[in-house]
Amino acid sequence: VKDNTVILRGSPNLSGCDIFGGVNMSTSSTDVVIGNNTLVVETSGLTARSISNFDHYAFVLPDTIQRGAVLLSLSQHIDLTNNGKSPSPDFQSIDVTGDTALSVGDTVTLLKSDAGLTAGTLPESVSGTHGVTLSYTFALTTETDATGQPVSVVATVMGDEDPAPPMDDDTPDTPTGNEGGASVAPRVNP
């Protein structure tokens, strides 16, 4: 099975669940089956037993996100390399919804397991958007427990970009009456 997308949103009780991107039902359940399978996490505070057989990961930080929050906690070891079959997991994006703007240095834990983590080679940075006018760049790192074992993947805001062009000096600072319906996206100042 390939080309699957699993989307986690809301607040489902997944505490006893193993979440698979793909599985070979004709053999043992430990077979690693990957092939363009994507896990999308659109909420925080979720707990599940395990995730496996995903090649791609995407995250959407909900408008209720708190700095330092954990999106998905797992009770079993996380192997993002799928037993070495995908040594560089693809973190596609980390987007932000709602009115909560993030600041440079803010962190969120994307995945966490006290049982340990095999992260493989993580990308140095991942981009994301907040609405239509703000872009973030996140650094991805692993955090370790007291014994030095990796246990989580953490995203830290490195910067933001506002793609809107700066206003000219000749542009009036007061509304001219032509701005009806215009909105302003939050601006994060580093």
mmCIF file with all atom_site columns, C-alpha atoms in Angstrom:
data_model
loop_
_atom_site.group_PDB
_atom_site.id
_atom_site.type_symbol
_atom_site.label_atom_id
_atom_site.label_alt_id
_atom_site.label_comp_id
_atom_site.label_asym_id
_atom_site.label_entity_id
_atom_site.label_seq_id
_atom_site.pdbx_PDB_ins_code
_atom_site.Cartn_x
_atom_site.Cartn_y
_atom_site.Cartn_z
_atom_site.occupancy
_atom_site.B_iso_or_equiv
_atom_site.pdbx_formal_charge
_atom_site.auth_seq_id
_atom_site.auth_comp_id
_atom_site.auth_asym_id
_atom_site.auth_atom_id
_atom_site.pdbx_PDB_model_num
ATOM 1   C CA . VAL A 1 1   ? 0.000   0.000   0.000  1.00 0.00 ? 1   VAL A CA 1
ATOM 2   C CA . LYS A 1 2   ? 1.407   3.385   -0.936 1.00 0.00 ? 2   LYS A CA 1
ATOM 3   C CA . ASP A 1 3   ? 0.385   6.987   -1.628 1.00 0.00 ? 3   ASP A CA 1
ATOM 4   C CA . ASN A 1 4   ? -1.536  7.250   1.662  1.00 0.00 ? 4   ASN A CA 1
ATOM 5   C CA . THR A 1 5   ? -2.097  10.438  3.651  1.00 0.00 ? 5   THR A CA 1
ATOM 6   C CA . VAL A 1 6   ? -3.091  10.154  7.307  1.00 0.00 ? 6   VAL A CA 1
ATOM 7   C CA . ILE A 1 7   ? -4.385  13.410  8.829  1.00 0.00 ? 7   ILE A CA 1
ATOM 8   C CA . LEU A 1 8   ? -4.630  13.791  12.610 1.00 0.00 ? 8   LEU A CA 1
ATOM 9   C CA . ARG A 1 9   ? -6.843  16.683  13.703 1.00 0.00 ? 9   ARG A CA 1
ATOM 10  C CA . GLY A 1 10  ? -9.119  17.569  16.570 1.00 0.00 ? 10  GLY A CA 1
ATOM 11  C CA . SER A 1 11  ? -8.681  15.623  19.797 1.00 0.00 ? 11  SER A CA 1
ATOM 12  C CA . PRO A 1 12  ? -9.185  11.906  19.060 1.00 0.00 ? 12  PRO A CA 1
ATOM 13  C CA . ASN A 1 13  ? -8.229  9.296   21.658 1.00 0.00 ? 13  ASN A CA 1
ATOM 14  C CA . LEU A 1 14  ? -5.379  7.472   19.903 1.00 0.00 ? 14  LEU A CA 1
ATOM 15  C CA . SER A 1 15  ? -3.558  6.308   23.034 1.00 0.00 ? 15  SER A CA 1
ATOM 16  C CA . GLY A 1 16  ? -3.801  2.621   22.087 1.00 0.00 ? 16  GLY A CA 1
ATOM 17  C CA . CYS A 1 17  ? -3.309  3.113   18.357 1.00 0.00 ? 17  CYS A CA 1
ATOM 18  C CA . ASP A 1 18  ? -0.487  2.215   15.997 1.00 0.00 ? 18  ASP A CA 1
ATOM 19  C CA . ILE A 1 19  ? -0.639  4.658   13.082 1.00 0.00 ? 19  ILE A CA 1
ATOM 20  C CA . PHE A 1 20  ? 0.672   3.194   9.819  1.00 0.00 ? 20  PHE A CA 1
ATOM 21  C CA . GLY A 1 21  ? 1.324   4.862   6.493  1.00 0.00 ? 21  GLY A CA 1
ATOM 22  C CA . GLY A 1 22  ? 1.317   1.464   4.830  1.00 0.00 ? 22  GLY A CA 1
ATOM 23  C CA . VAL A 1 23  ? 1.406   -2.178  5.909  1.00 0.00 ? 23  VAL A CA 1
ATOM 24  C CA . ASN A 1 24  ? 1.877   -5.464  4.066  1.00 0.00 ? 24  ASN A CA 1
ATOM 25  C CA . MET A 1 25  ? -1.083  -7.556  5.192  1.00 0.00 ? 25  MET A CA 1
ATOM 26  C CA . SER A 1 26  ? 0.220   -10.692 3.449  1.00 0.00 ? 26  SER A CA 1
ATOM 27  C CA . THR A 1 27  ? 3.230   -10.954 5.770  1.00 0.00 ? 27  THR A CA 1
ATOM 28  C CA . SER A 1 28  ? 4.109   -9.969  9.308  1.00 0.00 ? 28  SER A CA 1
ATOM 29  C CA . SER A 1 29  ? 3.039   -6.605  10.713 1.00 0.00 ? 29  SER A CA 1
ATOM 30  C CA . THR A 1 30  ? 6.711   -5.672  11.190 1.00 0.00 ? 30  THR A CA 1
ATOM 31  C CA . ASP A 1 31  ? 7.273   -5.322  7.438  1.00 0.00 ? 31  ASP A CA 1
ATOM 32  C CA . VAL A 1 32  ? 8.328   -1.826  6.498  1.00 0.00 ? 32  VAL A CA 1
ATOM 33  C CA . VAL A 1 33  ? 6.085   -0.621  3.702  1.00 0.00 ? 33  VAL A CA 1
ATOM 34  C CA . ILE A 1 34  ? 6.801   2.858   2.434  1.00 0.00 ? 34  ILE A CA 1
ATOM 35  C CA . GLY A 1 35  ? 5.921   4.558   -0.794 1.00 0.00 ? 35  GLY A CA 1
ATOM 36  C CA . ASN A 1 36  ? 4.911   8.188   -0.688 1.00 0.00 ? 36  ASN A CA 1
ATOM 37  C CA . ASN A 1 37  ? 2.988   7.914   2.592  1.00 0.00 ? 37  ASN A CA 1
ATOM 38  C CA . THR A 1 38  ? 2.411   11.197  4.466  1.00 0.00 ? 38  THR A CA 1
ATOM 39  C CA . LEU A 1 39  ? 1.541   11.906  8.102  1.00 0.00 ? 39  LEU A CA 1
ATOM 40  C CA . VAL A 1 40  ? -0.114  15.298  8.646  1.00 0.00 ? 40  VAL A CA 1
ATOM 41  C CA . VAL A 1 41  ? -0.550  16.467  12.261 1.00 0.00 ? 41  VAL A CA 1
ATOM 42  C CA . GLU A 1 42  ? -2.965  19.406  12.592 1.00 0.00 ? 42  GLU A CA 1
ATOM 43  C CA . THR A 1 43  ? -3.373  19.568  16.368 1.00 0.00 ? 43  THR A CA 1
ATOM 44  C CA . SER A 1 44  ? -1.376  19.374  19.587 1.00 0.00 ? 44  SER A CA 1
ATOM 45  C CA . GLY A 1 45  ? -1.534  17.264  22.717 1.00 0.00 ? 45  GLY A CA 1
ATOM 46  C CA . LEU A 1 46  ? -2.154  13.952  20.935 1.00 0.00 ? 46  LEU A CA 1
ATOM 47  C CA . THR A 1 47  ? -0.922  10.622  22.313 1.00 0.00 ? 47  THR A CA 1
ATOM 48  C CA . ALA A 1 48  ? -0.621  7.361   20.362 1.00 0.00 ? 48  ALA A CA 1
ATOM 49  C CA . ARG A 1 49  ? 1.282   4.115   20.754 1.00 0.00 ? 49  ARG A CA 1
ATOM 50  C CA . SER A 1 50  ? 3.371   4.343   17.559 1.00 0.00 ? 50  SER A CA 1
ATOM 51  C CA . ILE A 1 51  ? 3.779   5.695   14.046 1.00 0.00 ? 51  ILE A CA 1
ATOM 52  C CA . SER A 1 52  ? 5.496   3.875   11.220 1.00 0.00 ? 52  SER A CA 1
ATOM 53  C CA . ASN A 1 53  ? 5.923   3.569   7.476  1.00 0.00 ? 53  ASN A CA 1
ATOM 54  C CA . PHE A 1 54  ? 5.702   7.263   6.610  1.00 0.00 ? 54  PHE A CA 1
ATOM 55  C CA . ASP A 1 55  ? 8.101   8.960   4.176  1.00 0.00 ? 55  ASP A CA 1
ATOM 56  C CA . HIS A 1 56  ? 6.747   12.493  4.555  1.00 0.00 ? 56  HIS A CA 1
ATOM 57  C CA . TYR A 1 57  ? 5.660   14.597  7.514  1.00 0.00 ? 57  TYR A CA 1
ATOM 58  C CA . ALA A 1 58  ? 3.711   17.876  7.591  1.00 0.00 ? 58  ALA A CA 1
ATOM 59  C CA . PHE A 1 59  ? 2.511   19.837  10.596 1.00 0.00 ? 59  PHE A CA 1
ATOM 60  C CA . VAL A 1 60  ? -0.092  22.552  11.074 1.00 0.00 ? 60  VAL A CA 1
ATOM 61  C CA . LEU A 1 61  ? 0.186   24.364  14.395 1.00 0.00 ? 61  LEU A CA 1
ATOM 62  C CA . PRO A 1 62  ? -3.358  25.099  15.588 1.00 0.00 ? 62  PRO A CA 1
ATOM 63  C CA . ASP A 1 63  ? -4.462  28.560  16.693 1.00 0.00 ? 63  ASP A CA 1
ATOM 64  C CA . THR A 1 64  ? -4.431  27.273  20.297 1.00 0.00 ? 64  THR A CA 1
ATOM 65  C CA . ILE A 1 65  ? -0.725  26.375  20.127 1.00 0.00 ? 65  ILE A CA 1
ATOM 66  C CA . GLN A 1 66  ? 1.376   27.277  23.143 1.00 0.00 ? 66  GLN A CA 1
ATOM 67  C CA . ARG A 1 67  ? 5.111   27.810  22.906 1.00 0.00 ? 67  ARG A CA 1
ATOM 68  C CA . GLY A 1 68  ? 6.823   24.603  23.993 1.00 0.00 ? 68  GLY A CA 1
ATOM 69  C CA . ALA A 1 69  ? 3.785   22.435  23.201 1.00 0.00 ? 69  ALA A CA 1
ATOM 70  C CA . VAL A 1 70  ? 4.079   18.794  22.095 1.00 0.00 ? 70  VAL A CA 1
ATOM 71  C CA . LEU A 1 71  ? 2.052   17.896  19.009 1.00 0.00 ? 71  LEU A CA 1
ATOM 72  C CA . LEU A 1 72  ? 2.280   14.075  19.071 1.00 0.00 ? 72  LEU A CA 1
ATOM 73  C CA . SER A 1 73  ? 3.612   11.923  21.950 1.00 0.00 ? 73  SER A CA 1
ATOM 74  C CA . LEU A 1 74  ? 4.213   8.228   21.386 1.00 0.00 ? 74  LEU A CA 1
ATOM 75  C CA . SER A 1 75  ? 4.679   5.446   23.931 1.00 0.00 ? 75  SER A CA 1
ATOM 76  C CA . GLN A 1 76  ? 6.855   3.265   21.670 1.00 0.00 ? 76  GLN A CA 1
ATOM 77  C CA . HIS A 1 77  ? 10.178  3.985   19.966 1.00 0.00 ? 77  HIS A CA 1
ATOM 78  C CA . ILE A 1 78  ? 9.914   6.224   16.884 1.00 0.00 ? 78  ILE A CA 1
ATOM 79  C CA . ASP A 1 79  ? 11.921  5.190   13.815 1.00 0.00 ? 79  ASP A CA 1
ATOM 80  C CA . LEU A 1 80  ? 11.653  7.967   11.238 1.00 0.00 ? 80  LEU A CA 1
ATOM 81  C CA . THR A 1 81  ? 14.074  6.043   8.991  1.00 0.00 ? 81  THR A CA 1
ATOM 82  C CA . ASN A 1 82  ? 11.704  3.060   8.589  1.00 0.00 ? 82  ASN A CA 1
ATOM 83  C CA . ASN A 1 83  ? 14.446  0.584   9.516  1.00 0.00 ? 83  ASN A CA 1
ATOM 84  C CA . GLY A 1 84  ? 16.908  2.466   7.324  1.00 0.00 ? 84  GLY A CA 1
ATOM 85  C CA . LYS A 1 85  ? 14.755  2.444   4.191  1.00 0.00 ? 85  LYS A CA 1
ATOM 86  C CA . SER A 1 86  ? 14.296  6.232   4.336  1.00 0.00 ? 86  SER A CA 1
ATOM 87  C CA . PRO A 1 87  ? 17.377  7.585   6.156  1.00 0.00 ? 87  PRO A CA 1
ATOM 88  C CA . SER A 1 88  ? 16.373  11.205  5.516  1.00 0.00 ? 88  SER A CA 1
ATOM 89  C CA . PRO A 1 89  ? 12.725  11.697  6.491  1.00 0.00 ? 89  PRO A CA 1
ATOM 90  C CA . ASP A 1 90  ? 10.989  14.439  4.493  1.00 0.00 ? 90  ASP A CA 1
ATOM 91  C CA . PHE A 1 91  ? 9.559   17.184  6.680  1.00 0.00 ? 91  PHE A CA 1
ATOM 92  C CA . GLN A 1 92  ? 7.468   19.050  4.099  1.00 0.00 ? 92  GLN A CA 1
ATOM 93  C CA . SER A 1 93  ? 6.115   22.018  6.047  1.00 0.00 ? 93  SER A CA 1
ATOM 94  C CA . ILE A 1 94  ? 5.225   23.499  9.415  1.00 0.00 ? 94  ILE A CA 1
ATOM 95  C CA . ASP A 1 95  ? 2.310   25.881  8.948  1.00 0.00 ? 95  ASP A CA 1
ATOM 96  C CA . VAL A 1 96  ? 0.604   28.088  11.537 1.00 0.00 ? 96  VAL A CA 1
ATOM 97  C CA . THR A 1 97  ? -3.125  28.893  11.761 1.00 0.00 ? 97  THR A CA 1
ATOM 98  C CA . GLY A 1 98  ? -5.101  31.487  13.684 1.00 0.00 ? 98  GLY A CA 1
ATOM 99  C CA . ASP A 1 99  ? -3.954  34.670  15.346 1.00 0.00 ? 99  ASP A CA 1
ATOM 100 C CA . THR A 1 100 ? -1.064  33.279  17.383 1.00 0.00 ? 100 THR A CA 1
ATOM 101 C CA . ALA A 1 101 ? 2.162   34.670  15.968 1.00 0.00 ? 101 ALA A CA 1
ATOM 102 C CA . LEU A 1 102 ? 5.416   32.942  16.804 1.00 0.00 ? 102 LEU A CA 1
ATOM 103 C CA . SER A 1 103 ? 8.623   34.760  17.677 1.00 0.00 ? 103 SER A CA 1
ATOM 104 C CA . VAL A 1 104 ? 12.193  33.924  16.792 1.00 0.00 ? 104 VAL A CA 1
ATOM 105 C CA . GLY A 1 105 ? 13.416  31.336  19.293 1.00 0.00 ? 105 GLY A CA 1
ATOM 106 C CA . ASP A 1 106 ? 9.974   29.870  20.064 1.00 0.00 ? 106 ASP A CA 1
ATOM 107 C CA . THR A 1 107 ? 9.919   26.062  20.023 1.00 0.00 ? 107 THR A CA 1
ATOM 108 C CA . VAL A 1 108 ? 7.340   23.328  19.581 1.00 0.00 ? 108 VAL A CA 1
ATOM 109 C CA . THR A 1 109 ? 7.954   19.600  19.866 1.00 0.00 ? 109 THR A CA 1
ATOM 110 C CA . LEU A 1 110 ? 6.643   17.877  16.764 1.00 0.00 ? 110 LEU A CA 1
ATOM 111 C CA . LEU A 1 111 ? 7.174   14.241  17.842 1.00 0.00 ? 111 LEU A CA 1
ATOM 112 C CA . LYS A 1 112 ? 8.187   12.827  21.219 1.00 0.00 ? 112 LYS A CA 1
ATOM 113 C CA . SER A 1 113 ? 8.755   9.371   22.677 1.00 0.00 ? 113 SER A CA 1
ATOM 114 C CA . ASP A 1 114 ? 10.330  8.608   26.047 1.00 0.00 ? 114 ASP A CA 1
ATOM 115 C CA . ALA A 1 115 ? 11.077  5.151   24.560 1.00 0.00 ? 115 ALA A CA 1
ATOM 116 C CA . GLY A 1 116 ? 13.517  6.767   22.124 1.00 0.00 ? 116 GLY A CA 1
ATOM 117 C CA . LEU A 1 117 ? 13.801  8.082   18.607 1.00 0.00 ? 117 LEU A CA 1
ATOM 118 C CA . THR A 1 118 ? 15.753  7.177   15.478 1.00 0.00 ? 118 THR A CA 1
ATOM 119 C CA . ALA A 1 119 ? 15.630  10.420  13.524 1.00 0.00 ? 119 ALA A CA 1
ATOM 120 C CA . GLY A 1 120 ? 17.963  9.755   10.629 1.00 0.00 ? 120 GLY A CA 1
ATOM 121 C CA . THR A 1 121 ? 19.226  12.834  8.837  1.00 0.00 ? 121 THR A CA 1
ATOM 122 C CA . LEU A 1 122 ? 16.787  15.642  9.501  1.00 0.00 ? 122 LEU A CA 1
ATOM 123 C CA . PRO A 1 123 ? 16.634  18.653  7.193  1.00 0.00 ? 123 PRO A CA 1
ATOM 124 C CA . GLU A 1 124 ? 18.421  21.690  8.618  1.00 0.00 ? 124 GLU A CA 1
ATOM 125 C CA . SER A 1 125 ? 15.347  23.836  8.129  1.00 0.00 ? 125 SER A CA 1
ATOM 126 C CA . VAL A 1 126 ? 11.683  23.583  7.185  1.00 0.00 ? 126 VAL A CA 1
ATOM 127 C CA . SER A 1 127 ? 9.506   26.381  5.841  1.00 0.00 ? 127 SER A CA 1
ATOM 128 C CA . GLY A 1 128 ? 5.951   27.165  6.741  1.00 0.00 ? 128 GLY A CA 1
ATOM 129 C CA . THR A 1 129 ? 3.306   29.798  6.285  1.00 0.00 ? 129 THR A CA 1
ATOM 130 C CA . HIS A 1 130 ? 0.975   31.759  8.531  1.00 0.00 ? 130 HIS A CA 1
ATOM 131 C CA . GLY A 1 131 ? -1.903  33.024  6.474  1.00 0.00 ? 131 GLY A CA 1
ATOM 132 C CA . VAL A 1 132 ? -1.031  34.432  3.080  1.00 0.00 ? 132 VAL A CA 1
ATOM 133 C CA . THR A 1 133 ? 1.531   37.058  4.040  1.00 0.00 ? 133 THR A CA 1
ATOM 134 C CA . LEU A 1 134 ? 3.869   35.541  6.621  1.00 0.00 ? 134 LEU A CA 1
ATOM 135 C CA . SER A 1 135 ? 6.438   32.793  6.144  1.00 0.00 ? 135 SER A CA 1
ATOM 136 C CA . TYR A 1 136 ? 8.444   31.087  8.875  1.00 0.00 ? 136 TYR A CA 1
ATOM 137 C CA . THR A 1 137 ? 11.682  29.156  8.777  1.00 0.00 ? 137 THR A CA 1
ATOM 138 C CA . PHE A 1 138 ? 12.100  26.482  11.457 1.00 0.00 ? 138 PHE A CA 1
ATOM 139 C CA . ALA A 1 139 ? 15.287  24.693  12.507 1.00 0.00 ? 139 ALA A CA 1
ATOM 140 C CA . LEU A 1 140 ? 14.783  20.994  13.272 1.00 0.00 ? 140 LEU A CA 1
ATOM 141 C CA . THR A 1 141 ? 16.790  19.355  16.028 1.00 0.00 ? 141 THR A CA 1
ATOM 142 C CA . THR A 1 142 ? 16.532  16.324  18.255 1.00 0.00 ? 142 THR A CA 1
ATOM 143 C CA . GLU A 1 143 ? 16.436  16.560  22.023 1.00 0.00 ? 143 GLU A CA 1
ATOM 144 C CA . THR A 1 144 ? 17.914  13.869  24.234 1.00 0.00 ? 144 THR A CA 1
ATOM 145 C CA . ASP A 1 145 ? 17.034  12.464  27.629 1.00 0.00 ? 145 ASP A CA 1
ATOM 146 C CA . ALA A 1 146 ? 19.416  12.338  30.612 1.00 0.00 ? 146 ALA A CA 1
ATOM 147 C CA . THR A 1 147 ? 21.188  9.279   29.139 1.00 0.00 ? 147 THR A CA 1
ATOM 148 C CA . GLY A 1 148 ? 21.832  11.009  25.804 1.00 0.00 ? 148 GLY A CA 1
ATOM 149 C CA . GLN A 1 149 ? 19.213  9.014   23.901 1.00 0.00 ? 149 GLN A CA 1
ATOM 150 C CA . PRO A 1 150 ? 17.250  11.090  21.338 1.00 0.00 ? 150 PRO A CA 1
ATOM 151 C CA . VAL A 1 151 ? 13.592  11.340  22.365 1.00 0.00 ? 151 VAL A CA 1
ATOM 152 C CA . SER A 1 152 ? 12.025  14.172  20.350 1.00 0.00 ? 152 SER A CA 1
ATOM 153 C CA . VAL A 1 153 ? 12.064  16.291  17.198 1.00 0.00 ? 153 VAL A CA 1
ATOM 154 C CA . VAL A 1 154 ? 11.862  19.991  18.030 1.00 0.00 ? 154 VAL A CA 1
ATOM 155 C CA . ALA A 1 155 ? 11.121  22.885  15.662 1.00 0.00 ? 155 ALA A CA 1
ATOM 156 C CA . THR A 1 156 ? 12.576  26.282  16.576 1.00 0.00 ? 156 THR A CA 1
ATOM 157 C CA . VAL A 1 157 ? 11.555  29.489  14.799 1.00 0.00 ? 157 VAL A CA 1
ATOM 158 C CA . MET A 1 158 ? 14.684  30.862  13.097 1.00 0.00 ? 158 MET A CA 1
ATOM 159 C CA . GLY A 1 159 ? 13.027  33.754  11.316 1.00 0.00 ? 159 GLY A CA 1
ATOM 160 C CA . ASP A 1 160 ? 10.098  35.041  9.397  1.00 0.00 ? 160 ASP A CA 1
ATOM 161 C CA . GLU A 1 161 ? 9.570   36.755  6.092  1.00 0.00 ? 161 GLU A CA 1
ATOM 162 C CA . ASP A 1 162 ? 6.862   39.146  5.110  1.00 0.00 ? 162 ASP A CA 1
ATOM 163 C CA . PRO A 1 163 ? 6.675   38.946  1.325  1.00 0.00 ? 163 PRO A CA 1
ATOM 164 C CA . ALA A 1 164 ? 4.704   42.186  1.072  1.00 0.00 ? 164 ALA A CA 1
ATOM 165 C CA . PRO A 1 165 ? 6.832   45.003  -0.375 1.00 0.00 ? 165 PRO A CA 1
ATOM 166 C CA . PRO A 1 166 ? 7.717   47.883  1.958  1.00 0.00 ? 166 PRO A CA 1
ATOM 167 C CA . MET A 1 167 ? 5.645   51.021  1.653  1.00 0.00 ? 167 MET A CA 1
ATOM 168 C CA . ASP A 1 168 ? 7.143   53.923  -0.314 1.00 0.00 ? 168 ASP A CA 1
ATOM 169 C CA . ASP A 1 169 ? 7.942   57.129  1.556  1.00 0.00 ? 169 ASP A CA 1
ATOM 170 C CA . ASP A 1 170 ? 5.262   58.853  -0.523 1.00 0.00 ? 170 ASP A CA 1
ATOM 171 C CA . THR A 1 171 ? 2.544   56.444  0.663  1.00 0.00 ? 171 THR A CA 1
ATOM 172 C CA . PRO A 1 172 ? 0.242   58.135  3.195  1.00 0.00 ? 172 PRO A CA 1
ATOM 173 C CA . ASP A 1 173 ? 0.208   56.666  6.696  1.00 0.00 ? 173 ASP A CA 1
ATOM 174 C CA . THR A 1 174 ? -3.516  57.268  7.068  1.00 0.00 ? 174 THR A CA 1
ATOM 175 C CA . PRO A 1 175 ? -6.297  55.445  5.257  1.00 0.00 ? 175 PRO A CA 1
ATOM 176 C CA . THR A 1 176 ? -7.583  57.089  2.088  1.00 0.00 ? 176 THR A CA 1
ATOM 177 C CA . GLY A 1 177 ? -10.933 55.361  2.150  1.00 0.00 ? 177 GLY A CA 1
ATOM 178 C CA . ASN A 1 178 ? -9.920  52.826  -0.503 1.00 0.00 ? 178 ASN A CA 1
ATOM 179 C CA . GLU A 1 179 ? -8.859  50.162  1.990  1.00 0.00 ? 179 GLU A CA 1
ATOM 180 C CA . GLY A 1 180 ? -12.304 48.684  2.617  1.00 0.00 ? 180 GLY A CA 1
ATOM 181 C CA . GLY A 1 181 ? -12.004 45.028  3.566  1.00 0.00 ? 181 GLY A CA 1
ATOM 182 C CA . ALA A 1 182 ? -8.211  45.060  3.768  1.00 0.00 ? 182 ALA A CA 1
ATOM 183 C CA . SER A 1 183 ? -6.622  43.076  6.562  1.00 0.00 ? 183 SER A CA 1
ATOM 184 C CA . VAL A 1 184 ? -3.175  43.025  8.074  1.00 0.00 ? 184 VAL A CA 1
ATOM 185 C CA . ALA A 1 185 ? -1.387  39.809  8.980  1.00 0.00 ? 185 ALA A CA 1
ATOM 186 C CA . PRO A 1 186 ? 0.607   39.698  12.239 1.00 0.00 ? 186 PRO A CA 1
ATOM 187 C CA . ARG A 1 187 ? 4.250   40.624  11.845 1.00 0.00 ? 187 ARG A CA 1
ATOM 188 C CA . VAL A 1 188 ? 6.831   38.831  13.944 1.00 0.00 ? 188 VAL A CA 1
ATOM 189 C CA . ASN A 1 189 ? 9.827   41.020  14.644 1.00 0.00 ? 189 ASN A CA 1
ATOM 190 C CA . PRO A 1 190 ? 13.059  39.104  15.262 1.00 0.00 ? 190 PRO A CA 1
#
